[in-house]
Coordinates of C-alpha atoms in Angstrom, one line a residue:
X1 CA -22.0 30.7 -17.7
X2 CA -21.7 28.4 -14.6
X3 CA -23.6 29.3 -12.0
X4 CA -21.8 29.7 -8.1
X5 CA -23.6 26.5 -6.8
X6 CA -22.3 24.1 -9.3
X7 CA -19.1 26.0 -9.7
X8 CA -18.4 24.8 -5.7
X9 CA -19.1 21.7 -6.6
X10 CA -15.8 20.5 -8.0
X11 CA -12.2 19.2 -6.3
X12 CA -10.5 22.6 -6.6
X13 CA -12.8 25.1 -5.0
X14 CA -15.0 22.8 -2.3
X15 CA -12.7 21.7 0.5
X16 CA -15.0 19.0 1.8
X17 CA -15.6 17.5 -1.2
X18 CA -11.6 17.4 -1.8
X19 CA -11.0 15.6 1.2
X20 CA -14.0 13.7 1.1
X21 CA -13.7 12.0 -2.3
X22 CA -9.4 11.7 -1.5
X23 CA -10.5 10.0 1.8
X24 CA -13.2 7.6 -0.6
X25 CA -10.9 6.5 -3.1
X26 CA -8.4 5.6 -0.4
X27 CA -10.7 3.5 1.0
X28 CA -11.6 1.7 -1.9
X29 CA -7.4 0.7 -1.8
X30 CA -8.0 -0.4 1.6
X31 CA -10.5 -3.0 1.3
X32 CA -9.4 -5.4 -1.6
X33 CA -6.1 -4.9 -0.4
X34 CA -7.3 -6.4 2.9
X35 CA -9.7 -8.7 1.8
X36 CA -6.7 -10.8 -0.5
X37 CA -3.9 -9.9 2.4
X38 CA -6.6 -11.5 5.0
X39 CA -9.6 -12.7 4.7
X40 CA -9.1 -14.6 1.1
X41 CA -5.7 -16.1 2.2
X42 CA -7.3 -17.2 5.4
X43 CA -10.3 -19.2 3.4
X44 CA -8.0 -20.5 1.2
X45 CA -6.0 -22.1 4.3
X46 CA -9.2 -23.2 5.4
X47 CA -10.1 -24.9 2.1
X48 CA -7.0 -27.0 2.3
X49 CA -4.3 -24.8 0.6
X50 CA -0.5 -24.4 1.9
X51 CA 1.6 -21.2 3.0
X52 CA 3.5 -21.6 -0.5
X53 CA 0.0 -21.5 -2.6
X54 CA -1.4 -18.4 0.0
X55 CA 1.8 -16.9 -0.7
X56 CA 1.5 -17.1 -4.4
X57 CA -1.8 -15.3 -4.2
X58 CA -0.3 -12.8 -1.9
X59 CA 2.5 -11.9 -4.0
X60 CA 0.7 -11.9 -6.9
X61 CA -2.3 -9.6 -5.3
X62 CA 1.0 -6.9 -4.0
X63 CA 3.6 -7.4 -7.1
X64 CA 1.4 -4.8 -9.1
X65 CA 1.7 -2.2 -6.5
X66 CA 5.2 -2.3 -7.7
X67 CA 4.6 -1.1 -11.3
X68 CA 3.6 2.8 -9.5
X69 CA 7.0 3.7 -10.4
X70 CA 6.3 3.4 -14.4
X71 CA 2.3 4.9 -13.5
X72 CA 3.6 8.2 -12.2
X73 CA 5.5 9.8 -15.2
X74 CA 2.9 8.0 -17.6
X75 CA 0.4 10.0 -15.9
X76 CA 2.4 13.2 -15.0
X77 CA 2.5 12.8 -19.1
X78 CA -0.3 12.2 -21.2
X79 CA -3.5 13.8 -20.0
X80 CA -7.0 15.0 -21.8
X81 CA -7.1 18.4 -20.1
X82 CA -10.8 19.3 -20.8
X83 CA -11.7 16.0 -18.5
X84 CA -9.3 17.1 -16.3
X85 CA -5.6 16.5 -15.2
X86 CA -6.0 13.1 -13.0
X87 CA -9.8 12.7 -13.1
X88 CA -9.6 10.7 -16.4
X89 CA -7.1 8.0 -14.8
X90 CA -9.1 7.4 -11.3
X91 CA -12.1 6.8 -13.3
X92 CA -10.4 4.2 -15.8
X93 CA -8.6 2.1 -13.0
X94 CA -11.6 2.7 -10.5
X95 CA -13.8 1.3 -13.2
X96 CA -10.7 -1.5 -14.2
X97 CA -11.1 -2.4 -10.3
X98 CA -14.7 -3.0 -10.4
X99 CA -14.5 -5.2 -13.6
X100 CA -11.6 -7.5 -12.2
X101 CA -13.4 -8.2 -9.1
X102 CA -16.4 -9.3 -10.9
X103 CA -14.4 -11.6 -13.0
X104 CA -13.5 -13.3 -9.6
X105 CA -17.4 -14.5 -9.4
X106 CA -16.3 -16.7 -12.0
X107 CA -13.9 -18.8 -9.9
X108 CA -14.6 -22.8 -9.0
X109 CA -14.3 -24.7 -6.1
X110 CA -12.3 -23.1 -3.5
X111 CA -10.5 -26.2 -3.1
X112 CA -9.1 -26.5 -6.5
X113 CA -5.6 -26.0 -7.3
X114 CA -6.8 -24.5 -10.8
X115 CA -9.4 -22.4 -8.9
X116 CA -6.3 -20.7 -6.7
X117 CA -4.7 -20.1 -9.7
X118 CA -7.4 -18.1 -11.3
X119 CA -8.4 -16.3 -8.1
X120 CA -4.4 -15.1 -7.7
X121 CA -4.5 -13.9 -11.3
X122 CA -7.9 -12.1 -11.0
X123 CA -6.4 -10.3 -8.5
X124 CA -2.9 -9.2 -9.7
X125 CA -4.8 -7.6 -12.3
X126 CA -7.1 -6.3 -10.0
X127 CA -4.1 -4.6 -8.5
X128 CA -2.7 -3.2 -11.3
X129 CA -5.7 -1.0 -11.7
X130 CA -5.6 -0.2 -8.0
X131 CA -2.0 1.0 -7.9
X132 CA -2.7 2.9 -10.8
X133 CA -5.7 4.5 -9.2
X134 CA -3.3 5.0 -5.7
X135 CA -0.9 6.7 -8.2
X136 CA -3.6 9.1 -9.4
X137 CA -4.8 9.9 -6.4
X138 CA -1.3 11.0 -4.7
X139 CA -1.1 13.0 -7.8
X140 CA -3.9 14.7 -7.0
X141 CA -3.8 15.5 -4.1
X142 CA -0.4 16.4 -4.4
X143 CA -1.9 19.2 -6.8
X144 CA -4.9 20.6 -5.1
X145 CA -4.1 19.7 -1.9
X146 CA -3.4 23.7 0.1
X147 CA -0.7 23.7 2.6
X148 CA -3.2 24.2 5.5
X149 CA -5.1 20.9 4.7
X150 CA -2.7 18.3 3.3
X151 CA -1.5 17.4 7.2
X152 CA -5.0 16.6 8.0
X153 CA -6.3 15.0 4.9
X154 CA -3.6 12.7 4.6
X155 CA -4.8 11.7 8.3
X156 CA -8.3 11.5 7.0
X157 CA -7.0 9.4 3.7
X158 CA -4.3 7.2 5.9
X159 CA -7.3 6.2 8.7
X160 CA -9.8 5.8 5.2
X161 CA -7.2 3.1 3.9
X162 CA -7.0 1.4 7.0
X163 CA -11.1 1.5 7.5
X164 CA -11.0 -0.3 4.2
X165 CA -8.3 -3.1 5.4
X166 CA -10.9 -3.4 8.2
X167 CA -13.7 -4.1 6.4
X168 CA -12.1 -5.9 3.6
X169 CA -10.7 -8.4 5.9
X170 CA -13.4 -8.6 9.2
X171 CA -16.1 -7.8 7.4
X172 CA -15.6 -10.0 4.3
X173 CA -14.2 -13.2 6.3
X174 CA -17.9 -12.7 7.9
X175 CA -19.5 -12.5 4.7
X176 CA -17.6 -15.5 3.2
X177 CA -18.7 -17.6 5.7
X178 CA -22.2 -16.5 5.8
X179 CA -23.1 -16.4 2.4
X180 CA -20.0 -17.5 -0.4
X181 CA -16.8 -15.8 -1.8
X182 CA -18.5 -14.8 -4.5
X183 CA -20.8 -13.3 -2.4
X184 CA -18.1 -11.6 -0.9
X185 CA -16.6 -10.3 -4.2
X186 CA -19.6 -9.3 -6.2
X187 CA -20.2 -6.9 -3.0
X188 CA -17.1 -5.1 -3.1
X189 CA -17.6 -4.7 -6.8
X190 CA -20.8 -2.8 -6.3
X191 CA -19.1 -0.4 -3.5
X192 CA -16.3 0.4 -6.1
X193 CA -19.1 0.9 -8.8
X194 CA -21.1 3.2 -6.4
X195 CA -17.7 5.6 -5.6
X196 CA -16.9 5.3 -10.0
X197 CA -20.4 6.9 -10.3
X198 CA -19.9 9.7 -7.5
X199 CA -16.4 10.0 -9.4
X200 CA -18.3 11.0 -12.9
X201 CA -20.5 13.6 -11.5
X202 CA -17.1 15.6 -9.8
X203 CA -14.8 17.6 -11.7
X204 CA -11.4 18.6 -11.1
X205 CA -11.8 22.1 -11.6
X206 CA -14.5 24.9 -12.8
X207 CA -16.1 24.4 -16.3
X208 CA -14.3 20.7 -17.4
X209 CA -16.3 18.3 -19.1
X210 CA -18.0 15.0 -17.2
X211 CA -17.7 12.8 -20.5
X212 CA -15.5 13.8 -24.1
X213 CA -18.9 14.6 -25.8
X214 CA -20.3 17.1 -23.1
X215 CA -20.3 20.6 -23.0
X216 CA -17.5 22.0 -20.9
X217 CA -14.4 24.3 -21.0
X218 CA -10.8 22.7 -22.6
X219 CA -8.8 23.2 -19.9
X220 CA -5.0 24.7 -20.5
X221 CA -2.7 22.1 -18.5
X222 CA -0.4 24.2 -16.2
X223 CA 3.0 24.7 -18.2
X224 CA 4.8 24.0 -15.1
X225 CA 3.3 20.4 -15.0
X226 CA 4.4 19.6 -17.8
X227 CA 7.7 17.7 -18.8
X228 CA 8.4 14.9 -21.1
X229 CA 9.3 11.6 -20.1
X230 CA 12.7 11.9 -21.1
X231 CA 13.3 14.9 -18.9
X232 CA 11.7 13.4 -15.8
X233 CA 13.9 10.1 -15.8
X234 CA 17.3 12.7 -16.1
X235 CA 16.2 14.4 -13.3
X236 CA 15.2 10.6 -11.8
X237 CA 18.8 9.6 -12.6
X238 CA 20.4 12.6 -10.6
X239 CA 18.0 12.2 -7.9
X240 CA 19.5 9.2 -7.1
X241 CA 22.9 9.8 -8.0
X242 CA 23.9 10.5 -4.1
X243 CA 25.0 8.1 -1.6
X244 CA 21.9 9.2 0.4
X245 CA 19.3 8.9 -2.0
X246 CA 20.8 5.7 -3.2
X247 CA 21.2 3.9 -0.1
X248 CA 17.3 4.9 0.2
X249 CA 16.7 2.7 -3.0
X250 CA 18.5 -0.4 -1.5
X251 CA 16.7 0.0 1.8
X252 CA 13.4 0.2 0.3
X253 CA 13.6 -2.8 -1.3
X254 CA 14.2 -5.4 2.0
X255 CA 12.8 -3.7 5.1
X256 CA 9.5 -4.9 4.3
X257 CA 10.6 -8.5 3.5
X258 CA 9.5 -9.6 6.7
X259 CA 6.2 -8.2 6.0
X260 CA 5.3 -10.3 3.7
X261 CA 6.6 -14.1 4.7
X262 CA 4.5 -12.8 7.6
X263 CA 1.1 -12.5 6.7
X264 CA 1.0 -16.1 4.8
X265 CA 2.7 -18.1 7.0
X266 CA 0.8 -16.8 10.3
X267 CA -2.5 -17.0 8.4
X268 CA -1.7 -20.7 7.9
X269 CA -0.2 -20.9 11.7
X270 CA -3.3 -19.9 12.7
X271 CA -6.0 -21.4 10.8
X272 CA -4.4 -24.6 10.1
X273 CA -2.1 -25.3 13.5
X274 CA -3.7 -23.1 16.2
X275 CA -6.9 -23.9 14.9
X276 CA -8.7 -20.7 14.8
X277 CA -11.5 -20.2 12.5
X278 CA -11.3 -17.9 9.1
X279 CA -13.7 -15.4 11.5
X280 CA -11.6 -15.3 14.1
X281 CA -8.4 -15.0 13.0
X282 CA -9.9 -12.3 10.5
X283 CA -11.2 -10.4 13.1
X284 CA -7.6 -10.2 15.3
X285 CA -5.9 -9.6 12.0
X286 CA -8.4 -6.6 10.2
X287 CA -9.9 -5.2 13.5
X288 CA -7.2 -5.2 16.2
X289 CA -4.4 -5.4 13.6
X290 CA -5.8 -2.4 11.6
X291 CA -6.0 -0.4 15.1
X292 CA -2.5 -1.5 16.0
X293 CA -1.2 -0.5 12.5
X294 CA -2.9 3.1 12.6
X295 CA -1.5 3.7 16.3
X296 CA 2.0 2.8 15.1
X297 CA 1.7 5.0 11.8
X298 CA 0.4 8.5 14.3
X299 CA 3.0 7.3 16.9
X300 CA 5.8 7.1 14.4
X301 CA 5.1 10.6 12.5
X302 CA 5.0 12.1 16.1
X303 CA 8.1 10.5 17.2
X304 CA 9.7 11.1 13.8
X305 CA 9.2 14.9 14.6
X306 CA 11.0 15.1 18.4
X307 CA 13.3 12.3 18.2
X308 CA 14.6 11.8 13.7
X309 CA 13.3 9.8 11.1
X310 CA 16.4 7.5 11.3
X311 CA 16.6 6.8 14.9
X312 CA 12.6 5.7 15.0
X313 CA 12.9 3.6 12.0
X314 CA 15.7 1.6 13.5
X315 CA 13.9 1.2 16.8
X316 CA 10.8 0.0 15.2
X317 CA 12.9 -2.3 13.4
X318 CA 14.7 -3.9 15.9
X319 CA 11.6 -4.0 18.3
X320 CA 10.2 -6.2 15.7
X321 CA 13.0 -8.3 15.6
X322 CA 13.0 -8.7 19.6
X323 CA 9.3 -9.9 19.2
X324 CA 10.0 -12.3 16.7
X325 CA 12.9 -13.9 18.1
X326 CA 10.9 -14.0 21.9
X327 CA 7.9 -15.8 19.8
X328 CA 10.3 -18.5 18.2
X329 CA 11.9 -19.2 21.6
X330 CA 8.8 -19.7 23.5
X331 CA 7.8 -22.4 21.1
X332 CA 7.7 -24.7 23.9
X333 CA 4.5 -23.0 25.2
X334 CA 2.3 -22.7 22.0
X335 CA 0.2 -24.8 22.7
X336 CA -1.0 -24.3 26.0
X337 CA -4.1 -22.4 26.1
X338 CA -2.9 -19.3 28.1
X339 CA -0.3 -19.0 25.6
X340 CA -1.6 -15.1 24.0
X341 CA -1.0 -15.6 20.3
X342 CA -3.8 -12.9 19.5
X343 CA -1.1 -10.5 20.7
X344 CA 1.3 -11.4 17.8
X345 CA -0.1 -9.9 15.0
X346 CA -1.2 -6.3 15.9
X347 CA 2.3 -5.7 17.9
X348 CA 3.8 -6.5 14.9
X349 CA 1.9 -4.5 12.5
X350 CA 2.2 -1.5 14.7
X351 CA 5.6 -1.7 14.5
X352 CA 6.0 -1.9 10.8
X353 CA 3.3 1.1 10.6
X354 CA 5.8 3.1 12.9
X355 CA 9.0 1.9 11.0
X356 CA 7.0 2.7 7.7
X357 CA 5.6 6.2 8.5
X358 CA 9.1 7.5 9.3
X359 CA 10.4 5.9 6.3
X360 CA 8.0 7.6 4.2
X361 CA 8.9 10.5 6.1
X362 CA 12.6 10.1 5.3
X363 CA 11.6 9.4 1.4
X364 CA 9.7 12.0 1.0
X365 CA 12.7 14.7 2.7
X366 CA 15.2 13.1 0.4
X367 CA 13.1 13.4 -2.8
X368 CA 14.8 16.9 -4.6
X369 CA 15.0 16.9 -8.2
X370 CA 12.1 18.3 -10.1
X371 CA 11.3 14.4 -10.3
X372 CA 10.4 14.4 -6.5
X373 CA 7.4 12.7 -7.2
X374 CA 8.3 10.4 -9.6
X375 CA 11.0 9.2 -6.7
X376 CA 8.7 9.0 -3.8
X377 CA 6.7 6.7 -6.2
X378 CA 9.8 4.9 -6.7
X379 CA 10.7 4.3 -2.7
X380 CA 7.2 3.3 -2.2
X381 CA 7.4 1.0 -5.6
X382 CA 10.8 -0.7 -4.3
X383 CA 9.1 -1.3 -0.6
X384 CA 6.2 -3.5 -2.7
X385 CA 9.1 -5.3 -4.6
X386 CA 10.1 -6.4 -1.7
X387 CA 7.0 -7.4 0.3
X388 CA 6.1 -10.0 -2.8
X389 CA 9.8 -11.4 -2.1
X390 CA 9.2 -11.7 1.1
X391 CA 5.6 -13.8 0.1
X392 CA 7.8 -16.2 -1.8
X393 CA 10.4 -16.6 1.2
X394 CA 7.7 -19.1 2.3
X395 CA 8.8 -21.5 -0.3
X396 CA 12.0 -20.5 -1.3
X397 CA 13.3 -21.0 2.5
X398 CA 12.2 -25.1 2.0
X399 CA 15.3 -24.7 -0.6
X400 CA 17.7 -23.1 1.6
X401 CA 17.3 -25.6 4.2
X402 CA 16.7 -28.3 2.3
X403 CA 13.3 -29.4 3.7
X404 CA 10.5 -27.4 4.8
X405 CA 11.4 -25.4 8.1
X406 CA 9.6 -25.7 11.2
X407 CA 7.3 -22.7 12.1
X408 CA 9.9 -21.5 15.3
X409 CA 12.0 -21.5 12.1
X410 CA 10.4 -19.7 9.9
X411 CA 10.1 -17.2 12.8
X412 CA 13.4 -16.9 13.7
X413 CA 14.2 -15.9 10.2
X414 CA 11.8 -13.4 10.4
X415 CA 13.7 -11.9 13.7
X416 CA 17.0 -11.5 11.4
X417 CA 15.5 -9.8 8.6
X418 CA 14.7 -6.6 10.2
X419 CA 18.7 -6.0 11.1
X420 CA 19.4 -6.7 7.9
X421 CA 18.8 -3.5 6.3
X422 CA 19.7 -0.7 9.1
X423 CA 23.3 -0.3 8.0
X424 CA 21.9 1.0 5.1
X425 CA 20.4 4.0 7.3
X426 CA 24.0 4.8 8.9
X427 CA 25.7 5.9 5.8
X428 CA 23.0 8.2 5.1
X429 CA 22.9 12.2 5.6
X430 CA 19.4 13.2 4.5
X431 CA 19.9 16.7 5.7
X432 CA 22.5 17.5 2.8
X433 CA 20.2 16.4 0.4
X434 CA 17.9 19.4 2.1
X435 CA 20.8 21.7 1.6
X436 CA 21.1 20.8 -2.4
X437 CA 17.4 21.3 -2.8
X438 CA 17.3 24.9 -1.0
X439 CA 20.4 25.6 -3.6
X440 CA 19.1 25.1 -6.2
X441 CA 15.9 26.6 -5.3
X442 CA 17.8 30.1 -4.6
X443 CA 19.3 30.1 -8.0

């Protein structure tokens, strides 16, 4: 028999080491996502490369992220209950993340076309193990996760994702530079590898097994958890088979287009026009950028509360577009010294973190079926689709105009994009999707 101590010391029965391992895997998202979203992009720029070749490495670093849509029933699925429900996945992608990275150590000389092209592959793979672990991770903490705590864990888990952006991009721009990339890498690697071993010693629940040949209790997965993938892509198909839910989809898919022909193009702006150094523009981008972008995301579930999900989305939105278009028509005045760029970046990214949050917000009120999950994944899936488009606006817009467009260009684009999408939100009423699910609940 088990005794009490190590019986607390698993997911289901120790609150603190729930919230604590949830908040450690989130931040082990965070930093290679902002470590190829800031500081690799902006040492790339400095080693010579274009906006069109940072943006290949961006899109190919977020275009996994995109594949958590086909993750979720997979692992909703097929499960080997006596190493528990989820546990089994995190450790296989957290250990496919640490692998991948390495692999990066490998790469040439940073200025070598072939070089970017191995460094962008190395880390859409990378990804794919990391949105599968993201996936994981929502689904457990979807399941042990008590009423009274999932408010403030997410908070805990949202801030530990951001933490990670900060480090990933500050802290590694400053390694870079001190030591190497590789450097830079290999350490990220070893923090993965340390939070894969903390993983292996924590189970799920009471009495599962650490590894398939040690001694521990099968585990009967929950009858309610289960459903074939057959059944959960029905109940995906009449999810989305209201105008509401629908019109979700569509909107998904572009309001974070701007988002990403951002983050390359300013990162060249920066480093290669403005002539700010891989540090510095690291530092405004994973410091005060992160800070903006966790303001926005607490500001945006609090307004979302008092004021509607809808109304603070569309203000975000077209806040962003007013800063854009105000950027691109001072142009005049970039160059003078006084001239705050630094301000750029973090307004905007606490205005897509408000505009997000109360998306997610809406997604998640809309999702009804008993493939709710499955079509949160799918919103959140659709919004990576369309940051990765967005990457490759920054060559595909040289087509559209027929030569490559001036940066006030490129920005004034960017101020349109935003409107785009918000007549989508008009035709929705998220609150009879409510009244379906509370229907069918009574019956």
């Amino acid at each position: 028999m088990l005794s009490r101590a190590h019986a607390a010391h698993d997911l289901a029965t120790h609150r603190g080491l729930r919230a604590g391992t949830l908040s450690l895997l989130y931040f082990c998202q965070g930093f290679p996502w902002g470590f190829a979203t800031i500081a690799l992009i902006a040492t790339l720029s400095a080693a010579g490369h274009g906006k069109a070749d940072t943006a290949t490495v961006a899109a190919l670093a977020i275009l996994p992220w995109t594949f958590k849509f086909f993750y979720a029933p997979m692992i909703d699925t097929y499960r080997v209950a006596s190493l528990g429900l989820r546990r089994p996945w995190i450790i296989f992608a957290q250990a496919g993340m640490a692998v991948t990275l390495m692999v990066v150590v490998l790469s040439g000389e940073l200025t070598s076309a072939s070089t970017l092209q191995f460094i962008a592959w190395a880390f859409f793979v990378h990804n794919c193990f990391a949105a599968l672990q993201d996936v994981a991770t929502d689904s457990l903490a979807v399941d042990l996760l008590t009423d009274a705590e999932r408010g403030r864990v997410n908070a805990l888990m949202w801030a530990s994702k951001n933490f990670g952006i900060a480090v990933g991009g500050a802290g590694m721009a400053w390694l870079v530079v001190a030591t190497s990339l590789e450097t830079a890498v290999l350490v990220q690697s070893l923090m993965i590898c340390a939070v894969l071993v903390l993983l292996i010693q924590i189970p799920e629940r009471r009495g599962e097994k650490k590894f398939p040949w040690s001694a521990g209790v099968a585990m009967a997965v929950n009858a309610r958890m289960q459903r074939s993938l057959g059944k959960t892509f029905s109940e995906l198909k009449r999810a989305l088979s209201t105008r509401t839910t629908f019109s979700l989809a569509l909107f998904a898919s572009v309001y974070i287009v701007g988002e990403g022909l951002f983050d390359p193009l300013v990162a060249e702006m920066f480093v290669q026009k403005l002539g700010w150094s891989v540090e510095a523009y690291s530092s405004m981008a994973g410091i005060s950028g992160v800070t903006t972008n966790v303001i926005g995301a607490i500001l945006g579930g609090l307004l979302s509360d008092r004021f509607g999900r809808r109304r603070v989305c569309t203000l975000a939105m077209i806040a962003t577009s007013g800063v854009f278009f105000a950027y691109a028509l001072t142009s005049a005045y970039w160059e003078l010294t006084a001239y705050p760029h630094y301000l750029l970046y973090p307004i905007f990214k606490g205005l897509v973190a408000m505009a997000a949050v109360s998306f997610f917000s809406l997604a998640m009120k809309v999702s009804w079926t008993k493939a709710a999950a499955t079509q949160f994944t799918l919103y959140m899936a659709l919004g990576n689709v369309g940051y990765a488009v967005g990457a490759k606006l920054n060559t595909w817009l040289a087509w559209v105009f027929g030569a490559e467009p001036s940066y006030e260009q490129f920005f004034l684009v960017m101020a349109v994009l935003p409107l785009l999408p918000l007549i989508l939100l008009l035709g929705m009423n998220p609150d009879r999707i409510v009244q379906q699910r509370q229907a069918e609940s009574a019956q």
